XYZ file of C-alpha atoms in Angstrom:
594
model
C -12.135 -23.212 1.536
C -9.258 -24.286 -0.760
C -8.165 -20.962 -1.315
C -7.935 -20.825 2.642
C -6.228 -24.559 3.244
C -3.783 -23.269 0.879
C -2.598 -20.396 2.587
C -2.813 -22.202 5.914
C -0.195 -24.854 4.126
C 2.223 -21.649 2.969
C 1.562 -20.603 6.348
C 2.744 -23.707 7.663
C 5.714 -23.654 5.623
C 6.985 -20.304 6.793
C 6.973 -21.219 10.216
C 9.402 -24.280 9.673
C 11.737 -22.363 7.563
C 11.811 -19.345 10.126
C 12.470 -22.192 12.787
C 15.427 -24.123 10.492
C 17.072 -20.749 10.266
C 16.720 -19.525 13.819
C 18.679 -22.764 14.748
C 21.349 -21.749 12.449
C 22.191 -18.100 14.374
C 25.442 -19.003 16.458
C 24.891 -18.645 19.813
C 26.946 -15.625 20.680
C 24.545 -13.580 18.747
C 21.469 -13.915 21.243
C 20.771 -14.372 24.791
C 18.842 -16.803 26.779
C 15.642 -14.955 28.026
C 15.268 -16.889 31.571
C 11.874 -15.722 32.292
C 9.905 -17.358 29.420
C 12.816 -19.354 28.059
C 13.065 -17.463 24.808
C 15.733 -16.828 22.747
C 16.380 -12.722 22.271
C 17.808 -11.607 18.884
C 20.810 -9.340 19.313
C 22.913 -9.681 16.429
C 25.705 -7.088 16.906
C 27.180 -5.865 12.962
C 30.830 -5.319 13.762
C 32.034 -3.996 10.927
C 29.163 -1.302 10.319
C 29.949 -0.305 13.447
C 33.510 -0.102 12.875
C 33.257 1.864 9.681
C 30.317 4.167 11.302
C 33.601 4.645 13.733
C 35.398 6.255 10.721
C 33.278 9.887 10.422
C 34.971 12.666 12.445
C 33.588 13.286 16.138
C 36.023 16.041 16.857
C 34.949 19.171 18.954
C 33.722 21.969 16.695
C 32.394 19.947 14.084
C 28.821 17.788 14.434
C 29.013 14.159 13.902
C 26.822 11.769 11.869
C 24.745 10.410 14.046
C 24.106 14.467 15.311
C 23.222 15.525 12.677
C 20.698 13.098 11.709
C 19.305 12.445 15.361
C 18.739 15.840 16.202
C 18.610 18.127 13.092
C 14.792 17.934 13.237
C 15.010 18.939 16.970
C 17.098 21.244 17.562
C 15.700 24.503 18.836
C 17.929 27.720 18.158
C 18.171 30.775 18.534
C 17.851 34.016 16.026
C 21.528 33.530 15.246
C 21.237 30.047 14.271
C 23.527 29.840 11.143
C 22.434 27.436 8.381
C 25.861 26.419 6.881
C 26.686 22.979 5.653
C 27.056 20.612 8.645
C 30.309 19.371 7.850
C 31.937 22.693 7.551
C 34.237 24.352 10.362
C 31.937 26.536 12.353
C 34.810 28.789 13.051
C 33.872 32.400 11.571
C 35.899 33.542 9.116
C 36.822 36.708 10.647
C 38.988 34.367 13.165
C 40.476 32.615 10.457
C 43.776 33.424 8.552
C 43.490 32.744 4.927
C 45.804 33.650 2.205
C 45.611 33.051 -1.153
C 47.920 31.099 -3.605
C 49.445 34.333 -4.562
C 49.687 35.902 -0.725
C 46.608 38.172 -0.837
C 44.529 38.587 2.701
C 42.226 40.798 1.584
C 39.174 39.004 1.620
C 37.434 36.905 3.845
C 35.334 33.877 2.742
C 34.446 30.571 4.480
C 37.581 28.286 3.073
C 38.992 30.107 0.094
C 40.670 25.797 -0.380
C 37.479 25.791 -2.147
C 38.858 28.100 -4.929
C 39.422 25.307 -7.560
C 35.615 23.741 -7.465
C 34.385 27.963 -7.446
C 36.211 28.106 -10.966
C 34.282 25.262 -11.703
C 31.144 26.424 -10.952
C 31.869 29.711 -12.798
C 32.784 27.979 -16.223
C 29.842 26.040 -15.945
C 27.579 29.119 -16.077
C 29.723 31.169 -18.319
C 28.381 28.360 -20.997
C 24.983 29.944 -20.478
C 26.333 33.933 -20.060
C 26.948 33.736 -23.473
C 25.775 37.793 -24.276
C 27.856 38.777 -21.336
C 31.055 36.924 -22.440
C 29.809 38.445 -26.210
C 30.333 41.940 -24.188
C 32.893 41.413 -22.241
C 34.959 40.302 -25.936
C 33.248 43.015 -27.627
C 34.560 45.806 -24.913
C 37.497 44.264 -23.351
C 39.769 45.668 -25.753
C 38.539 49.457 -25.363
C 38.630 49.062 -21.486
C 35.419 51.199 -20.680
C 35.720 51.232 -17.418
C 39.429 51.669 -16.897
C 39.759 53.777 -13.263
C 36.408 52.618 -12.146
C 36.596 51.347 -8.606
C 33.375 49.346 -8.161
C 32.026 48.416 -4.769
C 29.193 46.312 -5.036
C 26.800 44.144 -3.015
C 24.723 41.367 -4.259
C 24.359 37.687 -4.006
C 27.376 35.731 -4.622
C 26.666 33.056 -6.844
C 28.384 31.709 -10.035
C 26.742 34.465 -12.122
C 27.637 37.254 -10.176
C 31.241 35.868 -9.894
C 30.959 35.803 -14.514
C 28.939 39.452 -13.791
C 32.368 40.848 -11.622
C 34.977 39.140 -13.715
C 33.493 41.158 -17.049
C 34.176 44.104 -14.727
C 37.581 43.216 -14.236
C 38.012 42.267 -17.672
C 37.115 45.815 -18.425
C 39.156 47.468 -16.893
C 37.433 48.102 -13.593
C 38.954 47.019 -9.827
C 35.818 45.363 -7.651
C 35.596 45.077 -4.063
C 32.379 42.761 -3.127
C 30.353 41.886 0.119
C 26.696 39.707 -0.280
C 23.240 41.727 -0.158
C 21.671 38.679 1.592
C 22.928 36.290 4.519
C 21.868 32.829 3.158
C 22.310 33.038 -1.138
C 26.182 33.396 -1.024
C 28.081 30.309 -2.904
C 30.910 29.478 -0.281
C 33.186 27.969 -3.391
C 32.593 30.774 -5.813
C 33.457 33.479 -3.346
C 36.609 31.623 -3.235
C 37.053 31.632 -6.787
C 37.049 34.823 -6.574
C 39.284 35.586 -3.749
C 42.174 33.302 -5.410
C 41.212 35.514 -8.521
C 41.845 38.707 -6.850
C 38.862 39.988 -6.303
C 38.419 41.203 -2.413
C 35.365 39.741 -1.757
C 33.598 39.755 2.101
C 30.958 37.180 1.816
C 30.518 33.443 3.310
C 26.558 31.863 3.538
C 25.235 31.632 7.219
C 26.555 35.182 8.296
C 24.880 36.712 10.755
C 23.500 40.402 11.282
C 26.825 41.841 12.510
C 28.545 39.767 10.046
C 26.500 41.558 7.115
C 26.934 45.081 8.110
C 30.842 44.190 8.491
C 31.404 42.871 5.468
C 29.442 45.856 3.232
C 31.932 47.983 5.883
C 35.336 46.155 4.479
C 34.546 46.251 0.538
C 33.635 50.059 1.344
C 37.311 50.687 3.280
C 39.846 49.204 1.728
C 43.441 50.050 2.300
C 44.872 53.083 -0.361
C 41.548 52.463 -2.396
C 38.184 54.536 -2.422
C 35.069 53.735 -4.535
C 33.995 55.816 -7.683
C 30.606 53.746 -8.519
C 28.097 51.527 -6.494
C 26.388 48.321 -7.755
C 23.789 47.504 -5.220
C 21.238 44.977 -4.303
C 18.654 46.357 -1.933
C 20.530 49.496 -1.288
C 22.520 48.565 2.041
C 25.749 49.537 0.471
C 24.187 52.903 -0.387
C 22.937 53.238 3.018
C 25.745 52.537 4.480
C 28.334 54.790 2.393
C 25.662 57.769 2.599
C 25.866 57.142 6.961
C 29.373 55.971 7.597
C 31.639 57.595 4.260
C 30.000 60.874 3.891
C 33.029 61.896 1.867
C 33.176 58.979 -0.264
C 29.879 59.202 -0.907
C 29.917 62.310 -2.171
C 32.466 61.163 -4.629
C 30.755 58.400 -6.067
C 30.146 58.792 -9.712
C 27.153 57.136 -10.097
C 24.851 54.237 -8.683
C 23.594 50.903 -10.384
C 20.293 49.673 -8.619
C 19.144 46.367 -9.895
C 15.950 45.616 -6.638
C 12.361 47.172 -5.746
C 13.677 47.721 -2.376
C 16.914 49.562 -3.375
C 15.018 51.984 -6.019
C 12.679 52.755 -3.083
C 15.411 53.880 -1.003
C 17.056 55.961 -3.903
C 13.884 57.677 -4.398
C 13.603 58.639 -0.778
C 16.709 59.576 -0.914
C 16.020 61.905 -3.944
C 12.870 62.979 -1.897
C 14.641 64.525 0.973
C 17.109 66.222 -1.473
C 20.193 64.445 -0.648
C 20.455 62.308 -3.484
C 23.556 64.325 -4.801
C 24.591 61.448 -7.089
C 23.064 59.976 -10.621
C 21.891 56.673 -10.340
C 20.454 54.062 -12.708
C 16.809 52.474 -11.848
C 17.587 48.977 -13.465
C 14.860 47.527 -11.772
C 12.583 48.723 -14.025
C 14.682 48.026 -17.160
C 12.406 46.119 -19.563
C 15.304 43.329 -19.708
C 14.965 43.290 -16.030
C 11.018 43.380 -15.345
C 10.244 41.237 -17.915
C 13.007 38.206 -17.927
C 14.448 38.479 -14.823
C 10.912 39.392 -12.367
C 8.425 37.543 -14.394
C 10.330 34.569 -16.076
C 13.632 33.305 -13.479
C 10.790 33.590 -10.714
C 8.224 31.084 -12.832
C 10.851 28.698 -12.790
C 12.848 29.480 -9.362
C 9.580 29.579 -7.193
C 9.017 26.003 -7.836
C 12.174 24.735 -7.688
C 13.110 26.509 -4.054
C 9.544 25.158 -3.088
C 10.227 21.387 -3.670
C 13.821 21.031 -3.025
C 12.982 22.705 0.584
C 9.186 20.826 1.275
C 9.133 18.698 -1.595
C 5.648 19.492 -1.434
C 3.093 18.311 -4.210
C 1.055 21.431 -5.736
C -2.332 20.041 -7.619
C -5.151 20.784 -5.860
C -3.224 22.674 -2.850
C -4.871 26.392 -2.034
C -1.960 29.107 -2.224
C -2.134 33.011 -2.145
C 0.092 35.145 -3.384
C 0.453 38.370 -2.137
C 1.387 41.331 -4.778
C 0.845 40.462 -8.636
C 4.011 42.205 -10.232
C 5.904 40.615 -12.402
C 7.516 38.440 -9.837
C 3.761 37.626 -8.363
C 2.686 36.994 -12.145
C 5.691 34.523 -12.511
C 4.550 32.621 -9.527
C 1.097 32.163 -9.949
C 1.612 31.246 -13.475
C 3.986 28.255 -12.304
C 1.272 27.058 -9.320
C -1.654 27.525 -11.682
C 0.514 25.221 -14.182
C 1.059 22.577 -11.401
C -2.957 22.301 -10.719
C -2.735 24.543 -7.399
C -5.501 26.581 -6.672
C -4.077 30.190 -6.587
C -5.748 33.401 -4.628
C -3.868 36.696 -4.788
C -3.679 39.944 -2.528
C -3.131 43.287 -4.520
C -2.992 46.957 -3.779
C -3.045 48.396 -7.590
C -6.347 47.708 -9.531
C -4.904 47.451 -12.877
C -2.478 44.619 -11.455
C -5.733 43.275 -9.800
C -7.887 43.696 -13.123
C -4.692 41.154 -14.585
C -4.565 38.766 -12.472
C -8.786 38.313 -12.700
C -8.321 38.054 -16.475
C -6.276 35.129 -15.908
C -8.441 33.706 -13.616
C -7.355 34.081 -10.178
C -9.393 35.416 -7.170
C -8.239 38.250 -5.800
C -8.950 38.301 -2.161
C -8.103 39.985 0.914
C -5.378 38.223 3.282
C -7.948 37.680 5.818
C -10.402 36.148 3.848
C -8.214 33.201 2.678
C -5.720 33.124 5.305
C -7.259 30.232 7.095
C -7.508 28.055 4.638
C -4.826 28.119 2.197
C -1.694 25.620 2.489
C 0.960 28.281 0.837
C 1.745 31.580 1.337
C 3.948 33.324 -0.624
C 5.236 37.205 -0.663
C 6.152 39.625 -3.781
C 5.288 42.876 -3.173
C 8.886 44.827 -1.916
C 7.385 45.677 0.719
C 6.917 45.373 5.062
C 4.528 43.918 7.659
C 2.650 42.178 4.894
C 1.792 38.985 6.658
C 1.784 39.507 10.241
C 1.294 37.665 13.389
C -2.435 37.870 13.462
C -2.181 36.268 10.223
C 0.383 33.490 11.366
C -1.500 32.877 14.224
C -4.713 31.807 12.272
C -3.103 29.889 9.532
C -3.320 26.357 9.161
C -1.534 23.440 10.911
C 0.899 23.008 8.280
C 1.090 26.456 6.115
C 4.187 27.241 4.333
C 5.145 30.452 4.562
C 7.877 31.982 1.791
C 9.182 35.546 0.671
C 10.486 35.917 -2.804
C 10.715 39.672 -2.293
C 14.307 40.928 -1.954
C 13.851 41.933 1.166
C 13.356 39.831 5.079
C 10.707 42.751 5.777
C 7.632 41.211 4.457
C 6.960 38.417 7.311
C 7.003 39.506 10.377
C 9.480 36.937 11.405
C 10.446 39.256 14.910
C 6.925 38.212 16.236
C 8.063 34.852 15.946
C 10.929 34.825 18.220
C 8.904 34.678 21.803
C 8.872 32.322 24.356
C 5.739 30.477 23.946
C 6.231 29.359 20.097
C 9.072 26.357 19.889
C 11.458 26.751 16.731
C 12.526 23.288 15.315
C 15.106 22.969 12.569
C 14.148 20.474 10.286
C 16.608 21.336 7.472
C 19.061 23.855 6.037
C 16.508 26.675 5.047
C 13.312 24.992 6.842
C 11.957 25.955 9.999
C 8.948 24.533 11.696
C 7.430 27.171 14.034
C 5.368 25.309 17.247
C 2.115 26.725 19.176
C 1.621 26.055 21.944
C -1.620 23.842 20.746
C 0.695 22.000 18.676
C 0.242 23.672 15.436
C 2.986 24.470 13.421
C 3.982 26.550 10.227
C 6.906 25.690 7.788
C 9.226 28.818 7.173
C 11.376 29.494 4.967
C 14.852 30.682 4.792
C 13.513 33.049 7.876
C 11.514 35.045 5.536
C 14.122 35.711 3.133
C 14.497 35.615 -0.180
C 13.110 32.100 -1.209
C 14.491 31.427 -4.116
C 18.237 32.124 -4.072
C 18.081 30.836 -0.054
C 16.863 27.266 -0.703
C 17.899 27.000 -4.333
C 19.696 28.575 -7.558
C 17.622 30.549 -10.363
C 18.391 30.292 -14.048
C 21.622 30.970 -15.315
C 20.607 32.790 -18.548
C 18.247 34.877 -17.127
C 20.998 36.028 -14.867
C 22.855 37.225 -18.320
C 20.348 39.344 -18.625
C 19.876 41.261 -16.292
C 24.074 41.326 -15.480
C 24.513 42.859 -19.110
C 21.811 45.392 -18.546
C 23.490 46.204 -14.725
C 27.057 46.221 -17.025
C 25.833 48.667 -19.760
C 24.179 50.806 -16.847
C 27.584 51.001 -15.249
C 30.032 51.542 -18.283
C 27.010 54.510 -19.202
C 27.170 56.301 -16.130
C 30.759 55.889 -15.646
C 31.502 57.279 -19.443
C 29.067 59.824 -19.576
C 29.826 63.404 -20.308
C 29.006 65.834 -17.367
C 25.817 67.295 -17.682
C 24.445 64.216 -18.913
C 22.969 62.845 -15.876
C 21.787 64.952 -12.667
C 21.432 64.246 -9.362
C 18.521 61.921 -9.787
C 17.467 58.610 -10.554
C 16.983 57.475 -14.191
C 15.727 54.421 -16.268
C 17.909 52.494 -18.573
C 17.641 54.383 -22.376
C 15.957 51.981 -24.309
C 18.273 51.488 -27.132
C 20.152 49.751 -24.330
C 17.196 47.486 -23.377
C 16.959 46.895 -26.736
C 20.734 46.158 -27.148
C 21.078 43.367 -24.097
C 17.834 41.705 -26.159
C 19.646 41.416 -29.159
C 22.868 39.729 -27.738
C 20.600 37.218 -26.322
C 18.986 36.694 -29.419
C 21.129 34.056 -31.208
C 21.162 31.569 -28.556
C 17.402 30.693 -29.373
C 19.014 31.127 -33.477
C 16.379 34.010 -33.514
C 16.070 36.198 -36.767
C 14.452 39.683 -36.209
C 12.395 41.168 -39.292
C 14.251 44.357 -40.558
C 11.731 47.316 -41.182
C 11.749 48.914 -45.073
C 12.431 52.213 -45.367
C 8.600 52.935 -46.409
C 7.261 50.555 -43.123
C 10.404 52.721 -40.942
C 8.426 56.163 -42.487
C 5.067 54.696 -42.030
C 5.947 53.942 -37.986
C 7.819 56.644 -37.894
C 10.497 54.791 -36.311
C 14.507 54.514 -37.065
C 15.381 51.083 -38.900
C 17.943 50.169 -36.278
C 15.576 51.294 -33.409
C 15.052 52.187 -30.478
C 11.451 50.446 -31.715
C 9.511 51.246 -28.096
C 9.582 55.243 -26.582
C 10.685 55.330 -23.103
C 7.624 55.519 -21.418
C 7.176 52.129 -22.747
C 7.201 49.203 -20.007
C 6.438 45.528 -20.690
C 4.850 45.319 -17.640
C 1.940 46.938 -18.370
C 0.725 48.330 -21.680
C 0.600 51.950 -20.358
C 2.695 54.704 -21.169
C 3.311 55.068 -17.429
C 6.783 57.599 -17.837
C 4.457 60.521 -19.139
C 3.056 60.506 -15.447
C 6.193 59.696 -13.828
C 7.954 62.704 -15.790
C 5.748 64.713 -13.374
C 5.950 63.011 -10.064
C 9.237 62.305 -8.423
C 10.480 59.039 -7.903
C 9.880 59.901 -3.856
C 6.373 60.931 -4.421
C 5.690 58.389 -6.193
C 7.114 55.732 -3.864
C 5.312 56.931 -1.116
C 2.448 54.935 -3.231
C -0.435 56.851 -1.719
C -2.843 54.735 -0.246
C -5.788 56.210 -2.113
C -3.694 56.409 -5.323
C -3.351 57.506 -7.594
C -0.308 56.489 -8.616
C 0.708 53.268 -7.700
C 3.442 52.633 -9.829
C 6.682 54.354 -9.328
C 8.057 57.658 -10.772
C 10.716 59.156 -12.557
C 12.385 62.372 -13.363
C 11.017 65.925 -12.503
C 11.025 66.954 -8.746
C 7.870 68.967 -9.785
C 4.379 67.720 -8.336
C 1.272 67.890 -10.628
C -2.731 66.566 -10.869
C -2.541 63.303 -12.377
C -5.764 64.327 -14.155
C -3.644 67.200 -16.061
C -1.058 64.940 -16.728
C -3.068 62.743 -18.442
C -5.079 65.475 -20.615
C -1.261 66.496 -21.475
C -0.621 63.114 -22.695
C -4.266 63.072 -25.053
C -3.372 66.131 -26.433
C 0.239 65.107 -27.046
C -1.174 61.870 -28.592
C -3.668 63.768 -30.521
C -0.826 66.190 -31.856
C 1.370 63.478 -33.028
C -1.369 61.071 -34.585
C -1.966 64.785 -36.767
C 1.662 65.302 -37.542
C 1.812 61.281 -38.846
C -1.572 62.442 -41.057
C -0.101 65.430 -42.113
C 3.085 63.368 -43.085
C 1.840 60.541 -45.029
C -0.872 62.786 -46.647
């Protein structure tokens, strides 16, 4: 009872202060209510209002209160572009830009935003440091003086350090973005001012795209001599529209799943008539850039889109690469409970040994909360899997390519598309269930957020070496085919990197070099060797070629992708070929030492 009459008296209180400071309110901030002789509160702040007055309502532009009212409502359509709200929506092929030295041969979304670009570049230069260590090294000898590159990839800060080591080189660049939604507005007008002609602005739609790769490819009194590519669009498009030119091109870089899959096809149906460079399946790339940038990235495009919390959600990814390995690592870290989808059984024997379930889509679909695509490949999660997720679901690519969702299915009248931010889409039933997508399908991590700088260095040393190779080497070298980076140059880009950790490698004796059998100064791994898996994989792909092998026959074998020898053989005499070649050499070492 005193406990009660106590806060009946603070009660009490309350209600005579509220009334004291009711009587204080002048009376031109509230009406008379005549039907129950109440005062209503209407207190009217002038000055907010007058400043809220202040933000720019002009046609062409959305206004504050717009853009917070009705960002989560909106529908669109398919050509909804997701660029910053305060940003012209004029396209940039309308506009007339110049830069502070005259030059119109780009086109970016406001190349005013040159000065914050060079910014942006410095900034990750300070983590490039084996690619500025090259670019020092080299930029005296100018290996690739007369290379005209054309190349298409995102356009971020570390591709603008990437094409600026080109420059510095010796080598003239003309650039267009491999993915609608990852460009950097302000450090494709870095590069613009620099004098770089670069066709690239974020939000572009599909004609936009195919325009863009279309201008780097035909500029005035200039024609390519090498390719740099991203998911092989620019190599598509050269080998359709510039037949000529194409046939002139010196060689191909190919840094993404998706672009070595064309190449191979390419190869396949015997019109691959240039040499091109599998990066993709670099160590330096595979390892650092696949498994490591995507452990990080995954997360970080995750919560800065849903700012969703992970322990004890249900996700499944689909493919267990090295990307898929870098995800589920990062989930399992956060407490999620992870479920994966694989073709390959050795990749499926991994991912059991560290202790994930490895399902079938179907069996998990209705019940996880996140659903997440790395395979490089199409129609992996389709619309009789949308349709029985989960109220709720996320669904994300990190594969290069917009092919693994079947976002198209999505686009019909009966499902309701809501923006709720840049990047996030909530997808209605007509039951009132909903999924969250992401970036349309695309590329998660580089569409809703950045991915480490360094590993970036990596792989854009490895994609430099590949280039200054190809473009130096001697004819005869390379043939009309595809080809892995040598290992010495894996190697190589490892051993730049090295000092920024203040690592110190071991050097071999001459009696341990003997006893290996193995040059001091390397290359320590054959080529065969992959840190992906501990297989020596390139004595099989020696014998299929890299289109037989990327046809991936369902039944297998081989799942993993080939290289080098247009010549079809058994697996199963491959592989007693390789025993007896191991059993020849493990004789010779015998012999040696003996």
């Amino acid at each position: 009872m005193a406990v009660w009459r106590r806060h009946s008296s603070n009660i009490r209180d309350l209600k005579q202060f509220a009334k004291e400071e009711w009587s204080k309110i002048p009376a031109e901030h509230y009406k008379l209510n005549e039907d129950n002789n109440t005062k209503e509160f209407q207190i009217q702040f002038a000055d907010d209002m007058q400043e809220f007055s202040k933000f720019p309502t002009k046609t062409g532009r959305r206004s504050l209160s717009r853009s917070i009212s009705q960002s989560s409502t909106d529908s669109y359509s398919s050509v909804a572009s997701y660029t910053d709200s305060s940003d012209d929506e004029t396209s940039p092929r309308d506009k007339q830009q110049t830069t502070s030295k005259g030059s119109s041969d780009f086109c970016v979304k406001n190349v005013k935003q040159a000065e914050f670009g060079r910014r942006e570049i410095e900034i990750a230069e300070q983590e490039m440091t084996a690619l500025i260590s090259l670019r020092k090294r080299a930029q005296g000898e100018k290996p690739l003086a007369g290379a005209k590159i054309v190349g298409c990839t995102h356009i971020t800060a570390q591709t603008g350090v990437l094409i600026e080591t080109l420059c510095a080189l010796g080598a003239q660049c003309r650039w267009s973005a491999c993915n609608i939604y990852s460009t950097q507005n302000e450090v494709a007008a870095a590069l613009a001012e620099s004098g770089v002609a670069v066709f690239a602005w974020k939000g572009e739609s599909e004609d936009d795209f195919w325009w863009c790769i279309d201008r780097s490819v035909n500029g005035d009194s200039w024609q390519p001599n090498m390719i740099l590519d991203d998911g092989g669009d620019l190599t598509h498009w050269v080998y359709k529209k510039y037949p000529n030119v194409y046939k002139k091109i010196r060689g191909i870089v190919e840094e993404s799943v998706t672009g070595v899959h064309r190449l191979y096809q390419l190869s396949k149906a015997g019109k691959l008539c240039i040499p091109a460079m599998n990066v993709n399946d670099s160590v330096t790339k595979q390892k650092f850039d696949n498994l490591y940038c995507c452990r990080e990235s995954i997360l970080d495009g995750l919560k800065r889109s849903t700012d969703v919390m992970f322990g004890g959600k249900q996700v499944v990814v689909c493919g267990y690469g090295e990307v898929g390995k870098g995800c589920c690592a990062a989930l399992k870290a956060l407490g999620a409970i992870v479920h994966v989808t694989e073709i390959d059984p050795i990749c499926a024997l991994q991912a059991c040994m560290e202790g994930f379930r490895v399902m079938k889509l179907n069996e998990v679909i209705r019940q996880v909360d996140v659903v997440i695509t790395c395979t490089g490949n199409k129609n992996v999660v389709m619309r009789e899997h949308l349709d029985r997720m989960k109220n709720g679901c996320i669904v994300c690519n990190m594969g290069h390519s917009n092919t693994e969702i079947d976002v198209t299915s999505l686009r019909t009248p009966e499902l309701t598309w809501e923006r709720i931010r840049s990047q996030v889409d909530h997808v209605i039933w007509p039951d009132g269930k909903r999924i969250v997508l992401l970036a349309e399908g695309r590329l998660l991590n580089l569409s809703c957020s950045t991915i480490p700088t360094f590993v970036l260095s990596i792989t854009a040393t490895t994609e430099a070496l590949a280039l200054i190779e190809l473009y130096n080497a001697p004819e005869g070298r390379y043939k009309q085919d595809v080809y892995l980076l040598p290992k010495k140059m894996d190697e190589y880009v490892a051993s730049l990197h090295l000092p920024s950790f203040d690592a110190h490698l071991t050097e071999l004796t001459d009696d341990q070099a003997k006893y290996l059998g193995l040059n001091k100064n390397g290359p320590f791994k054959p080529n065969y060797y992959s840190a992906a898996i501990m297989f020596p994989k390139s004595h099989i792909e020696n014998e299929w070629s890299g289109a037989q092998a990327s046809d991936l026959q369902r039944n297998g074998p081989c799942w993993k992708r080939g290289n080098g020898s247009s010549t079809s053989k058994s697996i199963v005499h491959v592989m007693r070929r390789n025993f007896v070649m191991y059993f020849i050499r493990e004789i010779f070492f015998f012999l040696l030492l003996d």
